Amino acid sequence: MSVLRVSVEHRLGDFVLDAAFESEGGLTALFGRSGAGKTSLINAIAGLYRPERGRIDIDGAVLTDTAAGVFVASHRRRIGYVFQEDRLFPHLSARQNLLYGRWFAPQPAAADFGQIVALLGIGHLLSRRPANLSGGEKQRVAIGRALLAAPRLLVMDEPLAALDERRRAEILPYIERLRDEMGVPIVYVSHSVAEVARLATTLVVLSEGRVAATGPTAEIMARLDLFPLTGRSEAGAILSTRVAAHDPAFGLSVLRAAAGELRVPRVDLPAGTALRVRIRARDVMIALAPPEQLSALNVLPGTIAEIAGGDGPIMQLRLDCAGEALVARLTRRSVETLGLVPGKSVYAVIKSIAFDRHAFAGVPDGSASASADAEIAEG
Amino acid sequence: MLGFSPEELTAIKLSLRVGFWAMLGSLPVALAVAMLLSRARFWGLSLLNAVVHLPLVMPPVVTGYILLLLFGRRGPLGAFLADCCGIVFAFRWTGAALACAVMGFPLMVRSMRLSIDAVDRRLEAAAATLGANRAWVWLTVTLPLILPGVLAGMILSFARALGEFGATITFVSNIPGETQTLPTAIYTLLQVPSGEAGAFRLTLISIAISVAALLASEAVVRHSSRRAAGL
């Protein structure tokens, strides 16, 4: 059963939002360019405006139903909102900000104060005012504040967009823990492929106010027809892997996926840990035979499932590797020279150093330096 | 005590009492009007704005005369208030407070309105998503953020009340012990040959109270601005 069902029609000047999606919990990412209608959609969910037509329900409770004249005020919805800017109350300390929603919550938060403070790593900041917090710290307090209001849904509007690269890397693991440990469904707005690939269980691709595609993240990311929307150069497939072994002599780790084994720069995780890996289409080479005398360590056998790209110089390929999808970007020249057609058996070749820190989900920051080391070693 | 005559002491105490009640009485009305002017959009908004600012631009004598017409013993509001609640303004210190409140009203509203305009309304939306209804949002977010402007407005109004002369003397006259405030007392003393020393003492007191009020406002506003800014 769906936890959240959203269907909204609304006109804002020339822009028409006409979108519907469902979520079964976990983290649902609303993905699309700026102006695609992502924020308008979650503002409708949070009840910040009344859509012209639409219906929104969560866990069976109807929040908006224009046909029946139902519109629950935003303060009664119990939807935690993490804004792009932190929007912390400047006159309150971090602790008072965190506890703000508790004054009004009809029931205590699922997790207690100490647990959320520990999860977000903000215990040492509690007595400070927002003015004395860094951007990343503020956003973590803002996330905690939304959680402590005992929300039945958490919506996050590009919570990392206002932060620099380092702060983003600092917060991403917390959002992953939120997704995995708190049991609160999340709707997460983003225009970053890397964030979405790392965080989302379900992906809703928005384009010009409409839903272009929706489904499990790996499935959507591997769809060639969505490449223009998922970002040509950043587009890539997602593999679910487990850490199988470590190779301390070379500083590598072995990841096992259904498609085969991957050797990547060492990840500091115990064997058996589940790990989501994004392999960008531009990092994948295609060979007709298992390559020999080649530096690249990863060779996955597969079958060409689909070729797209028309008459342009760049073609997109989707491979079926033992049931998992892999995507590749090649020149049309290579496709023709190799005689690549759907159904043909090929080998996908991926350099180990292609797995930079953007490729992994749930990896501590150590992986960044590990991949940098690997790059130097191989260079 | 500093050589003040009993009459002079009475005038000082009365001035402080009139200023205090003028400030306190106009506070809720001014806050409501400032909220309305800053947030509400309705027909007649600019008219309300003009009416609020009238005491600032009209001759104080005119304001006093209008008050006399409205709140005098036979004025429509004055007669009604006297009949229903026993509140009498005419020739009482309460009338002086009313005159001062009206004269200080534009200053108070203006100061509050500027601070309400400056509030980041996105913070109010954030409070709503955390479960606060409109009243709680106002009390826990809006009010703390506009507190510097509210306090500044109160002190401006108080200071204006201490200096109010024209509207007061027109509305409630110049009755020692009842409506004779510092400015009217100084004026009266200057009308008699022997009064110059007393006038000078009251002038010094008037300056001292004004300077103290300004310094206090400076300190209070600075402190509460820092609090509101989270420093």
Coordinates of C-alpha atoms in Angstrom, one line a residue:
Chain A
M1 CA 0.0 0.0 0.0
S2 CA 1.2 3.4 -0.8
V3 CA 2.2 5.6 2.1
L4 CA 1.9 8.9 0.1
R5 CA -0.3 9.6 -2.9
V6 CA 0.0 13.0 -4.6
S7 CA -1.8 14.5 -7.5
V8 CA -1.7 18.2 -8.1
E9 CA -2.8 20.6 -10.8
H10 CA -1.9 24.3 -10.4
R11 CA -1.2 27.2 -12.7
L12 CA 1.3 29.9 -11.7
G13 CA 1.4 32.5 -14.5
D14 CA 2.7 30.7 -17.6
F15 CA 3.8 27.6 -15.7
V16 CA 1.5 24.7 -15.3
L17 CA 2.1 22.1 -12.7
D18 CA 0.3 18.8 -13.5
A19 CA 2.0 16.0 -11.6
A20 CA 1.1 12.9 -9.8
F21 CA 3.2 10.3 -8.0
E22 CA 3.0 7.7 -5.2
S23 CA 5.5 6.7 -2.6
E24 CA 5.8 3.5 -0.6
G25 CA 8.1 4.9 2.0
G26 CA 11.9 5.2 1.9
L27 CA 13.3 8.2 0.2
T28 CA 11.5 9.4 -2.9
A29 CA 13.5 11.9 -4.9
L30 CA 11.8 14.5 -7.0
F31 CA 14.4 15.1 -9.7
G32 CA 14.5 17.7 -12.4
R33 CA 16.0 21.0 -13.6
S34 CA 15.3 24.2 -11.8
G35 CA 11.8 25.4 -12.8
A36 CA 10.6 21.8 -13.3
G37 CA 8.0 22.3 -10.5
K38 CA 9.7 20.3 -7.8
T39 CA 9.4 22.9 -5.1
S40 CA 5.8 23.8 -6.1
L41 CA 4.9 20.1 -5.7
I42 CA 6.3 19.7 -2.2
N43 CA 4.8 23.1 -1.1
A44 CA 1.5 21.6 -2.1
I45 CA 2.2 18.5 0.0
A46 CA 3.2 20.7 3.0
G47 CA 0.0 22.8 2.6
L48 CA 1.8 26.1 1.9
Y49 CA -0.7 26.8 -0.8
R50 CA -4.0 25.4 -2.0
P51 CA -3.7 23.9 -5.5
E52 CA -6.4 24.5 -8.1
R53 CA -7.1 20.8 -8.4
G54 CA -5.6 17.9 -6.6
R55 CA -5.6 15.3 -3.9
I56 CA -3.0 14.5 -1.4
D57 CA -3.2 11.7 1.2
I58 CA -0.8 10.1 3.5
D59 CA -1.3 6.9 5.4
G60 CA -4.9 7.1 4.5
A61 CA -5.4 10.6 5.9
V62 CA -6.6 13.1 3.3
L63 CA -4.7 16.4 3.5
T64 CA -5.9 18.0 0.3
D65 CA -8.9 17.1 -1.8
T66 CA -10.2 20.0 -3.9
A67 CA -13.1 17.9 -5.2
A68 CA -14.3 17.3 -1.7
G69 CA -13.3 20.7 -0.4
V70 CA -10.7 19.4 2.0
F71 CA -7.7 21.4 2.8
V72 CA -5.8 20.7 6.1
A73 CA -3.8 23.8 7.3
S74 CA -0.1 23.4 7.1
H75 CA 0.3 23.4 10.9
R76 CA -2.0 20.5 11.3
R77 CA -0.4 18.3 8.6
R78 CA 2.6 17.0 10.6
I79 CA 4.8 17.3 7.6
G80 CA 8.4 18.1 8.5
Y81 CA 9.9 20.6 6.0
V82 CA 13.6 21.1 5.6
F83 CA 14.1 24.1 3.4
Q84 CA 16.9 25.0 1.1
E85 CA 18.0 27.7 3.5
D86 CA 18.0 26.5 7.0
R87 CA 15.3 28.9 8.2
L88 CA 16.3 28.5 11.8
F89 CA 14.8 30.9 14.3
P90 CA 17.6 33.4 14.9
H91 CA 16.3 34.4 18.3
L92 CA 16.4 30.8 19.7
S93 CA 19.3 28.6 20.5
A94 CA 19.9 25.4 18.6
R95 CA 18.2 23.5 21.5
Q96 CA 15.2 25.7 21.5
N97 CA 15.0 25.5 17.7
L98 CA 15.1 21.7 17.9
L99 CA 12.4 21.6 20.6
Y100 CA 10.1 24.2 18.8
G101 CA 7.9 21.6 17.1
R102 CA 7.5 19.7 20.4
W103 CA 5.3 22.3 21.9
F104 CA 2.7 21.6 19.3
A105 CA 3.2 17.9 18.5
P106 CA 0.2 15.8 19.4
Q107 CA 2.4 12.9 20.1
P108 CA 6.1 12.6 21.0
A109 CA 8.5 12.1 18.1
A110 CA 9.2 8.4 17.3
A111 CA 12.8 9.0 18.3
D112 CA 13.7 10.9 21.4
F113 CA 15.7 14.1 21.6
G114 CA 19.0 12.3 22.5
Q115 CA 18.7 9.8 19.7
I116 CA 18.1 12.5 17.0
V117 CA 20.8 14.7 18.4
A118 CA 23.2 11.8 18.3
L119 CA 22.2 10.7 14.8
L120 CA 22.8 14.2 13.5
G121 CA 26.0 14.8 15.6
I122 CA 24.8 18.1 16.9
G123 CA 25.2 17.5 20.7
H124 CA 28.0 20.1 21.0
L125 CA 26.0 22.8 19.3
L126 CA 22.9 22.9 21.4
S127 CA 23.6 26.1 23.4
R128 CA 24.6 28.1 20.3
R129 CA 22.6 30.6 18.4
P130 CA 22.1 29.9 14.6
A131 CA 24.4 32.9 13.9
N132 CA 27.2 31.0 15.4
L133 CA 26.7 27.8 13.4
S134 CA 28.3 26.9 10.1
G135 CA 26.1 26.3 7.1
G136 CA 26.3 22.5 7.4
E137 CA 25.6 22.6 11.2
K138 CA 22.6 24.8 10.7
Q139 CA 21.2 22.5 8.1
R140 CA 21.7 19.5 10.5
V141 CA 19.9 21.4 13.2
A142 CA 17.1 22.2 10.8
I143 CA 16.7 18.5 9.9
G144 CA 16.6 17.6 13.6
R145 CA 14.0 20.3 14.2
A146 CA 11.8 18.9 11.5
L147 CA 12.2 15.3 12.9
L148 CA 11.4 16.3 16.5
A149 CA 8.0 17.7 15.4
A150 CA 7.0 14.0 15.0
P151 CA 6.3 14.3 11.3
R152 CA 4.6 11.5 9.4
L153 CA 6.5 12.7 6.3
L154 CA 9.7 14.6 5.9
V155 CA 10.0 16.8 2.8
M156 CA 13.4 18.2 1.9
D157 CA 13.8 21.0 -0.7
E158 CA 17.4 20.8 -2.0
P159 CA 18.7 20.8 1.6
L160 CA 22.3 20.7 0.3
A161 CA 22.1 23.3 -2.5
A162 CA 23.2 26.2 -0.4
L163 CA 26.2 24.4 0.9
D164 CA 29.7 23.9 -0.6
E165 CA 31.1 20.5 -1.6
R166 CA 32.6 19.7 1.7
R167 CA 29.5 20.5 3.7
R168 CA 27.5 18.4 1.4
A169 CA 29.7 15.5 1.9
E170 CA 29.3 16.1 5.7
I171 CA 25.5 16.0 5.6
L172 CA 24.9 13.2 3.1
P173 CA 25.7 10.4 5.5
Y174 CA 23.2 11.8 8.0
I175 CA 20.4 11.8 5.4
E176 CA 21.3 8.2 4.6
R177 CA 21.0 7.3 8.2
L178 CA 17.7 9.2 8.4
R179 CA 16.4 7.1 5.5
D180 CA 17.6 3.8 6.9
E181 CA 17.0 4.3 10.7
M182 CA 14.2 6.7 11.4
G183 CA 11.3 5.0 9.4
V184 CA 9.9 8.4 8.4
P185 CA 9.2 8.5 4.6
I186 CA 11.1 11.3 2.9
V187 CA 10.3 13.3 -0.2
Y188 CA 13.6 14.8 -1.4
V189 CA 13.9 17.5 -4.0
S190 CA 17.1 17.7 -6.0
H191 CA 18.6 18.6 -9.3
S192 CA 21.8 16.7 -8.6
V193 CA 22.2 13.3 -10.2
A194 CA 24.9 12.4 -7.7
E195 CA 22.6 13.1 -4.7
V196 CA 19.7 11.3 -6.2
A197 CA 21.7 8.3 -7.2
R198 CA 23.1 8.0 -3.7
L199 CA 20.0 8.6 -1.7
A200 CA 16.8 7.8 -3.6
T201 CA 14.9 4.5 -3.3
T202 CA 12.2 5.8 -5.7
L203 CA 12.8 8.4 -8.4
V204 CA 10.2 10.8 -9.8
V205 CA 11.6 12.7 -12.8
L206 CA 9.9 16.0 -13.3
S207 CA 10.1 18.1 -16.5
E208 CA 8.2 21.3 -17.2
G209 CA 5.6 20.6 -14.5
R210 CA 4.9 17.1 -15.5
V211 CA 6.1 13.7 -14.3
A212 CA 8.4 12.3 -17.1
A213 CA 9.1 9.0 -15.4
T214 CA 8.8 7.3 -12.0
G215 CA 10.1 4.1 -10.6
P216 CA 12.9 2.5 -8.7
T217 CA 16.0 4.6 -8.9
A218 CA 18.3 2.0 -10.6
E219 CA 15.6 1.3 -13.2
I220 CA 15.0 5.0 -14.1
M221 CA 18.7 5.9 -14.1
A222 CA 19.4 3.1 -16.7
R223 CA 16.7 4.4 -19.1
L224 CA 18.4 5.8 -22.2
D225 CA 15.3 7.9 -23.2
L226 CA 15.7 9.8 -19.9
F227 CA 19.3 10.8 -20.4
P228 CA 18.5 14.3 -21.5
L229 CA 16.7 14.7 -18.2
T230 CA 19.1 12.7 -15.9
G231 CA 22.0 14.7 -17.2
R232 CA 24.1 13.4 -20.2
S233 CA 27.5 13.6 -18.7
E234 CA 26.4 12.7 -15.2
A235 CA 24.0 9.9 -16.1
G236 CA 24.9 6.5 -15.0
A237 CA 23.6 3.1 -13.9
I238 CA 23.3 2.0 -10.3
L239 CA 24.5 -1.4 -9.1
S240 CA 23.6 -2.9 -5.7
T241 CA 26.8 -4.5 -4.4
R242 CA 28.2 -6.0 -1.2
V243 CA 31.7 -5.6 0.0
A244 CA 33.3 -9.1 -0.7
A245 CA 36.9 -8.7 0.3
H246 CA 39.8 -6.2 0.7
D247 CA 43.2 -6.3 -1.0
P248 CA 45.4 -4.5 1.4
A249 CA 48.5 -5.0 -0.7
F250 CA 47.1 -2.9 -3.5
G251 CA 44.7 -0.8 -1.5
L252 CA 41.7 -2.2 -3.3
S253 CA 38.3 -3.6 -2.3
V254 CA 36.3 -6.2 -4.1
L255 CA 32.6 -5.5 -4.5
R256 CA 30.2 -8.3 -5.6
A257 CA 27.2 -7.5 -7.7
A258 CA 24.9 -9.7 -9.7
A259 CA 26.7 -8.4 -12.8
G260 CA 30.1 -9.6 -11.5
E261 CA 32.9 -8.5 -9.4
L262 CA 34.3 -4.9 -9.2
R263 CA 37.7 -3.9 -8.0
V264 CA 37.6 -0.4 -6.6
P265 CA 39.8 1.8 -4.4
R266 CA 39.7 0.6 -0.9
V267 CA 36.4 1.4 1.0
D268 CA 36.6 1.3 4.7
L269 CA 33.7 -0.9 5.3
P270 CA 33.5 -4.5 6.7
A271 CA 33.0 -7.4 4.3
G272 CA 29.3 -8.0 3.8
T273 CA 28.2 -4.3 3.9
A274 CA 25.7 -3.4 1.2
L275 CA 26.9 -0.6 -1.0
R276 CA 25.3 1.3 -3.8
V277 CA 27.6 2.1 -6.7
R278 CA 27.0 4.5 -9.5
I279 CA 28.8 3.8 -12.8
R280 CA 28.7 6.8 -15.1
A281 CA 27.9 6.0 -18.7
R282 CA 30.9 8.0 -19.8
D283 CA 33.3 5.8 -17.7
V284 CA 32.2 2.5 -19.4
M285 CA 34.1 1.1 -22.4
I286 CA 32.9 -1.7 -24.6
A287 CA 35.0 -4.6 -25.9
L288 CA 33.9 -7.5 -28.1
A289 CA 36.2 -10.0 -26.4
P290 CA 37.5 -10.2 -22.8
P291 CA 40.4 -7.7 -23.0
E292 CA 43.9 -8.8 -22.2
Q293 CA 47.0 -6.7 -21.3
L294 CA 44.7 -3.8 -20.2
S295 CA 45.1 -1.7 -17.1
A296 CA 41.4 -1.6 -16.3
L297 CA 40.5 -4.1 -13.6
N298 CA 36.8 -4.4 -14.1
V299 CA 35.3 -6.4 -17.0
L300 CA 31.6 -7.4 -16.8
P301 CA 30.1 -9.6 -19.5
G302 CA 26.7 -8.6 -20.8
T303 CA 24.3 -8.3 -23.7
I304 CA 23.4 -5.1 -25.5
A305 CA 19.7 -4.4 -24.6
E306 CA 19.2 -1.1 -26.3
I307 CA 21.0 1.5 -28.4
A308 CA 19.9 5.1 -28.6
G309 CA 21.2 8.3 -30.0
G310 CA 20.0 8.5 -33.5
D311 CA 22.3 10.3 -35.9
G312 CA 24.2 12.3 -33.3
P313 CA 27.9 11.8 -32.7
I314 CA 27.3 10.2 -29.3
M315 CA 25.3 7.0 -28.7
Q316 CA 23.9 5.6 -25.5
L317 CA 23.9 1.9 -24.8
R318 CA 22.1 -0.1 -22.2
L319 CA 23.6 -3.5 -21.3
D320 CA 22.0 -6.3 -19.5
C321 CA 24.6 -7.8 -17.2
A322 CA 23.0 -10.8 -15.5
G323 CA 19.8 -8.9 -14.9
E324 CA 21.4 -5.7 -13.8
A325 CA 21.5 -2.7 -16.1
L326 CA 24.7 -0.8 -17.1
V327 CA 24.8 2.2 -19.4
A328 CA 27.5 3.3 -21.6
R329 CA 28.2 6.4 -23.8
L330 CA 30.2 5.7 -27.0
T331 CA 30.8 7.6 -30.2
R332 CA 28.7 6.6 -33.1
R333 CA 31.9 5.7 -34.9
S334 CA 32.8 3.1 -32.3
V335 CA 29.3 1.7 -32.4
E336 CA 29.5 1.2 -36.1
T337 CA 33.2 0.0 -36.2
L338 CA 32.4 -2.7 -33.6
G339 CA 29.1 -3.5 -35.3
L340 CA 27.2 -3.1 -32.0
V341 CA 23.6 -4.1 -32.3
P342 CA 21.0 -5.1 -29.7
G343 CA 21.4 -8.7 -28.6
K344 CA 25.2 -8.8 -29.2
S345 CA 27.3 -10.2 -26.4
V346 CA 30.0 -7.7 -25.2
Y347 CA 32.2 -6.9 -22.3
A348 CA 31.9 -3.7 -20.3
V349 CA 35.2 -2.3 -19.1
I350 CA 35.5 0.1 -16.2
K351 CA 38.6 1.6 -14.8
S352 CA 38.8 1.2 -11.0
I353 CA 39.6 4.8 -10.5
A354 CA 36.3 5.7 -12.2
F355 CA 34.8 4.9 -8.8
D356 CA 35.5 8.3 -7.2
R357 CA 33.7 9.4 -4.1
H358 CA 30.6 10.3 -6.0
A359 CA 30.2 6.7 -7.0
F360 CA 29.5 5.3 -3.6
A361 CA 26.6 5.5 -1.2
G362 CA 27.1 5.0 2.5
V363 CA 30.8 5.3 2.5
P364 CA 32.7 7.4 5.1
D365 CA 34.8 10.3 3.8
G366 CA 37.9 8.1 3.7
S367 CA 36.9 6.8 0.2
A368 CA 37.6 10.3 -1.2
S369 CA 41.2 10.2 -0.3
A370 CA 41.5 6.5 -1.2
S371 CA 40.4 7.2 -4.8
A372 CA 42.7 10.2 -5.0
D373 CA 45.6 7.9 -4.0
A374 CA 44.6 5.3 -6.5
E375 CA 44.6 7.9 -9.3
I376 CA 48.1 9.0 -8.4
A377 CA 49.3 5.4 -8.2
E378 CA 47.9 4.5 -11.6
G379 CA 49.0 7.7 -13.3
Chain B
M1 CA 14.5 68.2 47.5
L2 CA 16.6 70.1 44.9
G3 CA 14.5 73.1 45.9
F4 CA 11.4 72.0 44.0
S5 CA 8.2 73.4 45.1
P6 CA 5.3 71.0 45.7
E7 CA 3.6 72.3 42.5
E8 CA 6.7 71.5 40.5
L9 CA 7.0 68.0 42.0
T10 CA 3.4 67.4 41.1
A11 CA 4.0 68.4 37.5
I12 CA 7.0 66.1 37.2
K13 CA 5.1 63.1 38.6
L14 CA 2.1 63.9 36.5
S15 CA 4.2 64.1 33.4
L16 CA 5.7 60.7 34.0
R17 CA 2.3 59.2 34.8
V18 CA 0.7 60.7 31.7
G19 CA 3.6 59.6 29.5
F20 CA 3.6 56.0 30.9
W21 CA -0.2 55.5 30.4
A22 CA -0.1 57.2 27.0
M23 CA 2.6 54.7 26.0
L24 CA 0.9 51.7 27.5
G25 CA -2.6 52.5 26.3
S26 CA -1.6 53.0 22.7
L27 CA 0.7 50.0 22.6
P28 CA -1.9 47.3 21.6
V29 CA -3.7 49.5 19.2
A30 CA -0.5 50.6 17.5
L31 CA 0.7 47.0 17.3
A32 CA -2.5 46.0 15.6
V33 CA -2.5 48.9 13.2
A34 CA 1.2 48.3 12.4
M35 CA 0.4 44.6 11.6
L36 CA -2.5 45.7 9.4
L37 CA -0.5 48.3 7.5
S38 CA 2.4 46.0 7.0
R39 CA 0.5 42.7 6.2
A40 CA -3.1 43.3 5.2
R41 CA -4.1 44.3 1.7
F42 CA -7.6 45.9 1.6
W43 CA -9.3 48.8 0.1
G44 CA -8.8 51.9 2.2
L45 CA -5.4 50.9 3.4
S46 CA -3.8 54.2 2.2
L47 CA -6.7 56.0 3.9
L48 CA -5.9 54.3 7.2
N49 CA -2.3 55.1 6.7
A50 CA -3.1 58.8 6.2
V51 CA -5.3 58.9 9.2
V52 CA -2.6 57.3 11.4
H53 CA -0.1 59.9 10.3
L54 CA -2.5 62.9 10.6
P55 CA -1.4 63.9 14.2
L56 CA 2.2 64.1 12.8
V57 CA 1.3 66.8 10.2
M58 CA -1.7 68.6 11.7
P59 CA -1.1 71.5 14.1
P60 CA -1.3 70.1 17.6
V61 CA -3.9 72.6 18.5
V62 CA -6.2 71.2 15.8
T63 CA -5.7 67.7 17.1
G64 CA -6.5 68.9 20.6
Y65 CA -9.6 70.7 19.4
I66 CA -10.8 67.5 17.6
L67 CA -10.3 65.5 20.7
L68 CA -12.3 68.1 22.6
L69 CA -15.1 67.8 20.1
L70 CA -15.1 64.0 20.2
F71 CA -14.2 63.3 23.9
G72 CA -15.5 66.5 25.6
R73 CA -18.3 66.1 28.1
R74 CA -20.9 66.7 25.3
G75 CA -18.9 65.1 22.6
P76 CA -20.4 61.9 21.1
L77 CA -17.6 59.6 22.4
G78 CA -17.0 61.5 25.6
A79 CA -20.7 61.4 26.6
F80 CA -21.0 57.7 25.6
L81 CA -17.9 56.7 27.6
A82 CA -19.0 58.7 30.6
D83 CA -22.4 57.1 30.6
C84 CA -21.5 53.5 30.0
C85 CA -18.2 53.1 31.8
G86 CA -17.7 56.2 33.9
I87 CA -14.6 57.1 31.9
V88 CA -14.1 60.9 31.7
F89 CA -11.4 62.5 29.7
A90 CA -12.3 66.1 29.8
F91 CA -10.1 68.2 32.1
R92 CA -8.7 65.1 33.7
W93 CA -5.2 63.7 33.6
T94 CA -6.6 60.8 31.6
G95 CA -7.4 63.3 28.9
A96 CA -3.8 64.5 28.9
A97 CA -2.8 60.9 28.5
L98 CA -5.2 60.4 25.6
A99 CA -3.9 63.6 23.9
C100 CA -0.3 62.4 24.3
A101 CA -1.2 58.9 23.1
V102 CA -2.7 60.3 19.9
M103 CA 0.2 62.6 19.3
G104 CA 2.8 59.8 19.8
F105 CA 0.7 57.2 17.9
P106 CA 2.2 57.8 14.4
L107 CA 5.7 57.5 15.8
M108 CA 4.9 54.3 17.5
V109 CA 3.2 52.7 14.5
R110 CA 5.9 53.8 12.2
S111 CA 8.7 52.2 14.2
M112 CA 6.7 49.0 14.6
R113 CA 5.7 48.8 11.0
L114 CA 9.3 49.1 9.8
S115 CA 10.3 46.2 12.0
I116 CA 7.3 44.1 10.9
D117 CA 8.2 44.8 7.2
A118 CA 11.7 43.4 7.9
V119 CA 10.5 40.1 9.3
D120 CA 11.5 37.1 7.1
R121 CA 8.1 35.6 6.5
R122 CA 9.7 32.3 5.4
L123 CA 10.5 31.8 9.1
E124 CA 6.8 32.1 9.9
A125 CA 6.1 29.4 7.2
A126 CA 8.7 27.2 8.8
A127 CA 7.0 27.6 12.2
A128 CA 3.7 26.6 10.6
T129 CA 5.2 23.4 9.2
L130 CA 6.4 22.6 12.8
G131 CA 2.8 22.7 14.0
A132 CA 2.3 26.2 15.3
N133 CA -1.0 27.9 14.4
R134 CA -1.1 31.6 13.5
A135 CA -1.4 32.9 17.0
W136 CA 1.6 30.8 18.2
V137 CA 3.6 31.8 15.1
W138 CA 3.0 35.4 16.0
L139 CA 3.8 35.0 19.6
T140 CA 6.9 32.8 19.3
V141 CA 8.4 34.0 16.0
T142 CA 7.0 37.4 14.8
L143 CA 6.9 39.2 18.2
P144 CA 10.4 38.3 19.3
L145 CA 11.8 39.4 15.9
I146 CA 10.0 42.7 15.9
L147 CA 10.7 43.4 19.6
P148 CA 13.4 46.0 18.9
G149 CA 11.0 48.0 16.8
V150 CA 8.2 47.6 19.4
L151 CA 10.4 48.9 22.2
A152 CA 11.8 51.7 20.1
G153 CA 8.2 52.7 19.3
M154 CA 7.2 52.7 22.9
I155 CA 10.1 54.9 24.0
L156 CA 9.5 57.3 21.1
S157 CA 5.9 57.6 22.2
F158 CA 6.9 58.1 25.8
A159 CA 9.4 60.8 24.9
R160 CA 6.8 62.5 22.6
A161 CA 4.3 62.5 25.6
L162 CA 6.8 64.3 27.8
G163 CA 7.1 67.1 25.3
E164 CA 3.4 67.3 24.2
F165 CA 2.0 70.8 24.7
G166 CA -0.5 72.0 22.1
A167 CA -3.0 69.2 22.0
T168 CA -2.9 68.8 25.8
I169 CA -3.5 72.4 26.7
T170 CA -6.3 72.7 24.1
F171 CA -8.0 69.5 25.1
V172 CA -7.7 69.4 28.9
S173 CA -6.4 72.9 29.7
N174 CA -3.7 73.6 32.3
I175 CA -5.0 72.6 35.7
P176 CA -2.3 72.3 38.4
G177 CA -2.4 68.8 39.9
E178 CA -4.7 67.4 37.3
T179 CA -3.6 68.3 33.7
Q180 CA -0.5 70.5 34.3
T181 CA 2.4 68.5 32.8
L182 CA 6.0 69.7 32.6
P183 CA 5.7 71.7 29.4
T184 CA 2.5 73.4 30.5
A185 CA 4.0 74.0 34.0
I186 CA 7.0 75.7 32.4
Y187 CA 4.7 77.8 30.2
T188 CA 2.7 78.9 33.3
L189 CA 5.8 79.7 35.3
L190 CA 7.1 81.9 32.4
Q191 CA 3.9 83.9 32.5
V192 CA 4.6 85.2 36.1
P193 CA 7.5 87.5 37.0
S194 CA 8.9 85.3 39.8
G195 CA 8.6 82.1 37.9
E196 CA 11.8 82.1 36.0
A197 CA 13.9 80.1 38.5
G198 CA 11.2 77.4 38.7
A199 CA 10.9 77.3 34.9
F200 CA 14.6 76.8 34.7
R201 CA 14.6 73.9 37.2
L202 CA 11.7 72.1 35.3
T203 CA 13.6 72.7 32.0
L204 CA 16.6 70.9 33.4
I205 CA 14.4 68.0 34.7
S206 CA 12.7 67.8 31.3
I207 CA 16.1 67.6 29.5
A208 CA 17.3 65.0 32.0
I209 CA 14.2 62.8 31.5
S210 CA 14.5 63.1 27.8
V211 CA 18.2 62.2 27.7
A212 CA 17.6 59.3 30.0
A213 CA 14.8 58.0 27.8
L214 CA 16.9 58.2 24.7
L215 CA 19.8 56.4 26.4
A216 CA 17.5 53.7 27.7
S217 CA 16.0 53.3 24.3
E218 CA 19.4 53.0 22.7
A219 CA 20.5 50.3 25.2
V220 CA 17.2 48.4 25.0
V221 CA 17.0 48.4 21.2
R222 CA 20.7 47.4 20.9
H223 CA 20.3 44.6 23.3
S224 CA 17.0 43.2 21.8
S225 CA 18.3 43.6 18.2
R226 CA 21.3 41.5 19.1
R227 CA 19.0 38.9 20.7
A228 CA 16.7 38.9 17.7
A229 CA 19.7 38.5 15.4
G230 CA 20.8 35.6 17.5
L231 CA 24.1 37.1 18.6

